[in-house]
Amino acid sequence: MAISVKIKDNSKQVRNKFKKLGSALPRIIDKGLKQAGFQLLDIIRTKTQKGQDFRDRKFAPYSSSYIKKLNREGKKTAVDLFYTGRMLGALTPNSTVKKTGKHKVTLAFSNSQMRQRALFNQVLNEPKREFFGFNKRTENIISKQFNRFVAKELKKFRIWV
């Protein structure tokens, strides 16, 4: 009596799927990072419009002379760093969020004059109004969204045949 055993495996298919995954993973990460940059940009704009710095604290009030100037011009006196709209307008997604290295995205102002204005508000002015940054809570929100995006993209690969 003879017993014959035949084993058929799908190791070639699995290997090919892993190769595809390996080549697609850097693109998935870069796309997720770019989305994270867009999300951070949106959070910075939203907090600034609410009059909050990146630590979720209220901006320091404007000086009385500046408030008088705003009243004469008929502008809002709420501290939201919005005078003409050009500074925050220079934070456009297409020109602001750039891939600057392997798995690295940088946010920057697209206009040098507005970059100087932001530097003044962020660092040089007294009192400082630090709007361009993020705290641990924002980092966690963006990190969760990034992880969800990568997991969703990886599910598309269905490794097991």
PDB file of C-alpha atoms in Angstrom, residues 18-160:
ATOM      1  CA  PHE A  18       4.603  41.467  -0.383  1.00  0.00           C
ATOM      2  CA  LYS A  19       6.786  42.896  -3.164  1.00  0.00           C
ATOM      3  CA  LYS A  20       3.893  45.065  -4.343  1.00  0.00           C
ATOM      4  CA  LEU A  21       3.232  46.141  -0.782  1.00  0.00           C
ATOM      5  CA  GLY A  22       6.909  46.975  -0.265  1.00  0.00           C
ATOM      6  CA  SER A  23       6.999  49.203  -3.324  1.00  0.00           C
ATOM      7  CA  ALA A  24       3.663  50.890  -2.546  1.00  0.00           C
ATOM      8  CA  LEU A  25       4.248  51.508   1.165  1.00  0.00           C
ATOM      9  CA  PRO A  26       6.492  54.606   0.725  1.00  0.00           C
ATOM     10  CA  ARG A  27       3.874  56.198  -1.555  1.00  0.00           C
ATOM     11  CA  ILE A  28       1.127  55.420   0.966  1.00  0.00           C
ATOM     12  CA  ILE A  29       3.154  56.980   3.787  1.00  0.00           C
ATOM     13  CA  ASP A  30       3.966  60.093   1.741  1.00  0.00           C
ATOM     14  CA  LYS A  31       0.321  60.536   0.763  1.00  0.00           C
ATOM     15  CA  GLY A  32      -0.732  60.122   4.409  1.00  0.00           C
ATOM     16  CA  LEU A  33       1.869  62.647   5.541  1.00  0.00           C
ATOM     17  CA  LYS A  34       0.677  65.158   2.978  1.00  0.00           C
ATOM     18  CA  GLN A  35      -2.882  64.696   4.237  1.00  0.00           C
ATOM     19  CA  ALA A  36      -1.593  65.185   7.789  1.00  0.00           C
ATOM     20  CA  GLY A  37       0.025  68.449   6.663  1.00  0.00           C
ATOM     21  CA  PHE A  38      -3.266  69.632   5.175  1.00  0.00           C
ATOM     22  CA  GLN A  39      -5.041  68.702   8.403  1.00  0.00           C
ATOM     23  CA  LEU A  40      -2.492  70.615  10.511  1.00  0.00           C
ATOM     24  CA  LEU A  41      -2.872  73.627   8.225  1.00  0.00           C
ATOM     25  CA  ASP A  42      -6.637  73.516   8.710  1.00  0.00           C
ATOM     26  CA  ILE A  43      -6.247  73.246  12.500  1.00  0.00           C
ATOM     27  CA  ILE A  44      -3.850  76.234  12.568  1.00  0.00           C
ATOM     28  CA  ARG A  45      -6.278  78.353  10.538  1.00  0.00           C
ATOM     29  CA  THR A  46      -9.289  77.329  12.632  1.00  0.00           C
ATOM     30  CA  LYS A  47      -7.583  78.041  15.955  1.00  0.00           C
ATOM     31  CA  THR A  48      -6.253  81.377  14.709  1.00  0.00           C
ATOM     32  CA  GLN A  49      -9.731  82.427  13.557  1.00  0.00           C
ATOM     33  CA  LYS A  50     -11.027  81.521  17.030  1.00  0.00           C
ATOM     34  CA  GLY A  51      -8.333  83.731  18.592  1.00  0.00           C
ATOM     35  CA  GLN A  52      -6.370  80.829  20.090  1.00  0.00           C
ATOM     36  CA  ASP A  53      -2.680  80.033  19.953  1.00  0.00           C
ATOM     37  CA  PHE A  54      -1.464  76.518  19.227  1.00  0.00           C
ATOM     38  CA  ARG A  55      -1.629  75.690  22.961  1.00  0.00           C
ATOM     39  CA  ASP A  56      -5.383  76.479  22.947  1.00  0.00           C
ATOM     40  CA  ARG A  57      -4.912  79.679  24.966  1.00  0.00           C
ATOM     41  CA  LYS A  58      -6.490  83.013  24.025  1.00  0.00           C
ATOM     42  CA  PHE A  59      -4.247  85.454  22.183  1.00  0.00           C
ATOM     43  CA  ALA A  60      -3.039  88.455  24.148  1.00  0.00           C
ATOM     44  CA  PRO A  61      -5.309  91.456  23.523  1.00  0.00           C
ATOM     45  CA  TYR A  62      -4.453  94.143  20.997  1.00  0.00           C
ATOM     46  CA  SER A  63      -3.129  97.447  22.294  1.00  0.00           C
ATOM     47  CA  SER A  64      -5.657 100.215  22.805  1.00  0.00           C
ATOM     48  CA  SER A  65      -4.136 102.304  20.004  1.00  0.00           C
ATOM     49  CA  TYR A  66      -4.414  99.371  17.578  1.00  0.00           C
ATOM     50  CA  ILE A  67      -8.027  98.767  18.629  1.00  0.00           C
ATOM     51  CA  LYS A  68      -8.777 102.454  17.914  1.00  0.00           C
ATOM     52  CA  LYS A  69      -7.204 102.058  14.458  1.00  0.00           C
ATOM     53  CA  LEU A  70      -9.326  98.960  13.771  1.00  0.00           C
ATOM     54  CA  ASN A  71     -12.483 100.781  14.911  1.00  0.00           C
ATOM     55  CA  ARG A  72     -11.728 103.766  12.623  1.00  0.00           C
ATOM     56  CA  GLU A  73     -11.313 101.368   9.683  1.00  0.00           C
ATOM     57  CA  GLY A  74     -14.470  99.424  10.594  1.00  0.00           C
ATOM     58  CA  LYS A  75     -12.620  96.144  11.157  1.00  0.00           C
ATOM     59  CA  LYS A  76     -13.194  93.505  13.836  1.00  0.00           C
ATOM     60  CA  THR A  77     -11.384  94.078  17.101  1.00  0.00           C
ATOM     61  CA  ALA A  78     -11.272  90.398  18.039  1.00  0.00           C
ATOM     62  CA  VAL A  79      -7.696  89.091  18.201  1.00  0.00           C
ATOM     63  CA  ASP A  80      -7.617  86.679  15.260  1.00  0.00           C
ATOM     64  CA  LEU A  81      -4.513  87.962  13.398  1.00  0.00           C
ATOM     65  CA  PHE A  82      -6.744  88.927  10.485  1.00  0.00           C
ATOM     66  CA  TYR A  83      -6.250  92.419   9.117  1.00  0.00           C
ATOM     67  CA  THR A  84      -6.180  92.074   5.335  1.00  0.00           C
ATOM     68  CA  GLY A  85      -6.263  88.273   5.200  1.00  0.00           C
ATOM     69  CA  ARG A  86      -3.002  88.105   3.288  1.00  0.00           C
ATOM     70  CA  MET A  87      -0.912  86.420   6.007  1.00  0.00           C
ATOM     71  CA  LEU A  88      -3.248  83.490   6.578  1.00  0.00           C
ATOM     72  CA  GLY A  89      -4.066  83.560   2.867  1.00  0.00           C
ATOM     73  CA  ALA A  90      -0.397  82.789   2.202  1.00  0.00           C
ATOM     74  CA  LEU A  91      -1.010  79.442   3.901  1.00  0.00           C
ATOM     75  CA  THR A  92      -2.546  77.782   0.864  1.00  0.00           C
ATOM     76  CA  PRO A  93      -2.461  73.965   0.791  1.00  0.00           C
ATOM     77  CA  ASN A  94      -0.877  73.612  -2.661  1.00  0.00           C
ATOM     78  CA  SER A  95       2.044  75.936  -1.980  1.00  0.00           C
ATOM     79  CA  THR A  96       2.358  75.491   1.783  1.00  0.00           C
ATOM     80  CA  VAL A  97       2.507  71.717   2.323  1.00  0.00           C
ATOM     81  CA  LYS A  98       5.621  70.370   0.605  1.00  0.00           C
ATOM     82  CA  LYS A  99       7.395  67.048   0.679  1.00  0.00           C
ATOM     83  CA  THR A 100      10.893  67.908   1.905  1.00  0.00           C
ATOM     84  CA  GLY A 101      12.501  64.528   2.411  1.00  0.00           C
ATOM     85  CA  LYS A 102      11.885  60.856   2.920  1.00  0.00           C
ATOM     86  CA  HIS A 103       8.623  60.622   4.848  1.00  0.00           C
ATOM     87  CA  LYS A 104       8.799  64.317   5.731  1.00  0.00           C
ATOM     88  CA  VAL A 105       6.391  67.174   5.014  1.00  0.00           C
ATOM     89  CA  THR A 106       6.961  70.852   5.810  1.00  0.00           C
ATOM     90  CA  LEU A 107       4.438  73.669   6.239  1.00  0.00           C
ATOM     91  CA  ALA A 108       5.602  77.146   5.265  1.00  0.00           C
ATOM     92  CA  PHE A 109       4.329  80.488   4.053  1.00  0.00           C
ATOM     93  CA  SER A 110       4.356  80.869   0.283  1.00  0.00           C
ATOM     94  CA  ASN A 111       5.023  84.628   0.355  1.00  0.00           C
ATOM     95  CA  SER A 112       8.208  86.037   1.930  1.00  0.00           C
ATOM     96  CA  GLN A 113       6.489  89.244   3.059  1.00  0.00           C
ATOM     97  CA  MET A 114       3.801  87.229   4.831  1.00  0.00           C
ATOM     98  CA  ARG A 115       6.497  84.965   6.289  1.00  0.00           C
ATOM     99  CA  GLN A 116       8.031  88.103   7.872  1.00  0.00           C
ATOM    100  CA  ARG A 117       4.625  89.160   9.188  1.00  0.00           C
ATOM    101  CA  ALA A 118       4.095  85.703  10.702  1.00  0.00           C
ATOM    102  CA  LEU A 119       7.572  85.813  12.263  1.00  0.00           C
ATOM    103  CA  PHE A 120       6.696  89.155  13.828  1.00  0.00           C
ATOM    104  CA  ASN A 121       3.458  87.779  15.312  1.00  0.00           C
ATOM    105  CA  GLN A 122       5.000  84.491  16.372  1.00  0.00           C
ATOM    106  CA  VAL A 123       8.377  85.568  17.779  1.00  0.00           C
ATOM    107  CA  LEU A 124       9.319  89.244  17.594  1.00  0.00           C
ATOM    108  CA  ASN A 125       6.197  91.049  18.788  1.00  0.00           C
ATOM    109  CA  GLU A 126       5.413  91.662  22.438  1.00  0.00           C
ATOM    110  CA  PRO A 127       3.097  90.107  23.447  1.00  0.00           C
ATOM    111  CA  LYS A 128       3.771  87.057  21.301  1.00  0.00           C
ATOM    112  CA  ARG A 129       0.859  85.414  19.541  1.00  0.00           C
ATOM    113  CA  GLU A 130       2.153  81.931  18.737  1.00  0.00           C
ATOM    114  CA  PHE A 131      -0.267  80.553  16.185  1.00  0.00           C
ATOM    115  CA  PHE A 132       2.037  78.510  13.924  1.00  0.00           C
ATOM    116  CA  GLY A 133       2.684  75.220  15.696  1.00  0.00           C
ATOM    117  CA  PHE A 134       0.968  72.287  17.340  1.00  0.00           C
ATOM    118  CA  ASN A 135       0.594  70.748  20.772  1.00  0.00           C
ATOM    119  CA  LYS A 136       0.447  67.125  21.930  1.00  0.00           C
ATOM    120  CA  ARG A 137      -3.356  66.974  21.567  1.00  0.00           C
ATOM    121  CA  THR A 138      -3.186  68.138  17.939  1.00  0.00           C
ATOM    122  CA  GLU A 139      -0.342  65.712  17.293  1.00  0.00           C
ATOM    123  CA  ASN A 140      -2.464  62.835  18.636  1.00  0.00           C
ATOM    124  CA  ILE A 141      -5.441  63.832  16.458  1.00  0.00           C
ATOM    125  CA  ILE A 142      -3.286  63.968  13.331  1.00  0.00           C
ATOM    126  CA  SER A 143      -1.469  60.759  14.260  1.00  0.00           C
ATOM    127  CA  LYS A 144      -4.744  58.844  14.654  1.00  0.00           C
ATOM    128  CA  GLN A 145      -5.976  60.123  11.295  1.00  0.00           C
ATOM    129  CA  PHE A 146      -2.667  59.150   9.643  1.00  0.00           C
ATOM    130  CA  ASN A 147      -2.823  55.650  11.146  1.00  0.00           C
ATOM    131  CA  ARG A 148      -6.421  55.214   9.956  1.00  0.00           C
ATOM    132  CA  PHE A 149      -5.438  56.272   6.439  1.00  0.00           C
ATOM    133  CA  VAL A 150      -2.467  53.880   6.273  1.00  0.00           C
ATOM    134  CA  ALA A 151      -4.524  50.982   7.682  1.00  0.00           C
ATOM    135  CA  LYS A 152      -7.263  51.640   5.114  1.00  0.00           C
ATOM    136  CA  GLU A 153      -4.736  51.679   2.275  1.00  0.00           C
ATOM    137  CA  LEU A 154      -3.054  48.489   3.513  1.00  0.00           C
ATOM    138  CA  LYS A 155      -6.392  46.661   3.608  1.00  0.00           C
ATOM    139  CA  LYS A 156      -6.590  47.128  -0.148  1.00  0.00           C
ATOM    140  CA  PHE A 157      -3.624  44.799  -0.591  1.00  0.00           C
ATOM    141  CA  ARG A 158      -5.291  41.684   0.859  1.00  0.00           C
ATOM    142  CA  ILE A 159      -2.018  39.856   1.476  1.00  0.00           C
ATOM    143  CA  TRP A 160      -3.514  36.402   2.089  1.00  0.00           C
TER     144      TRP A 160
END
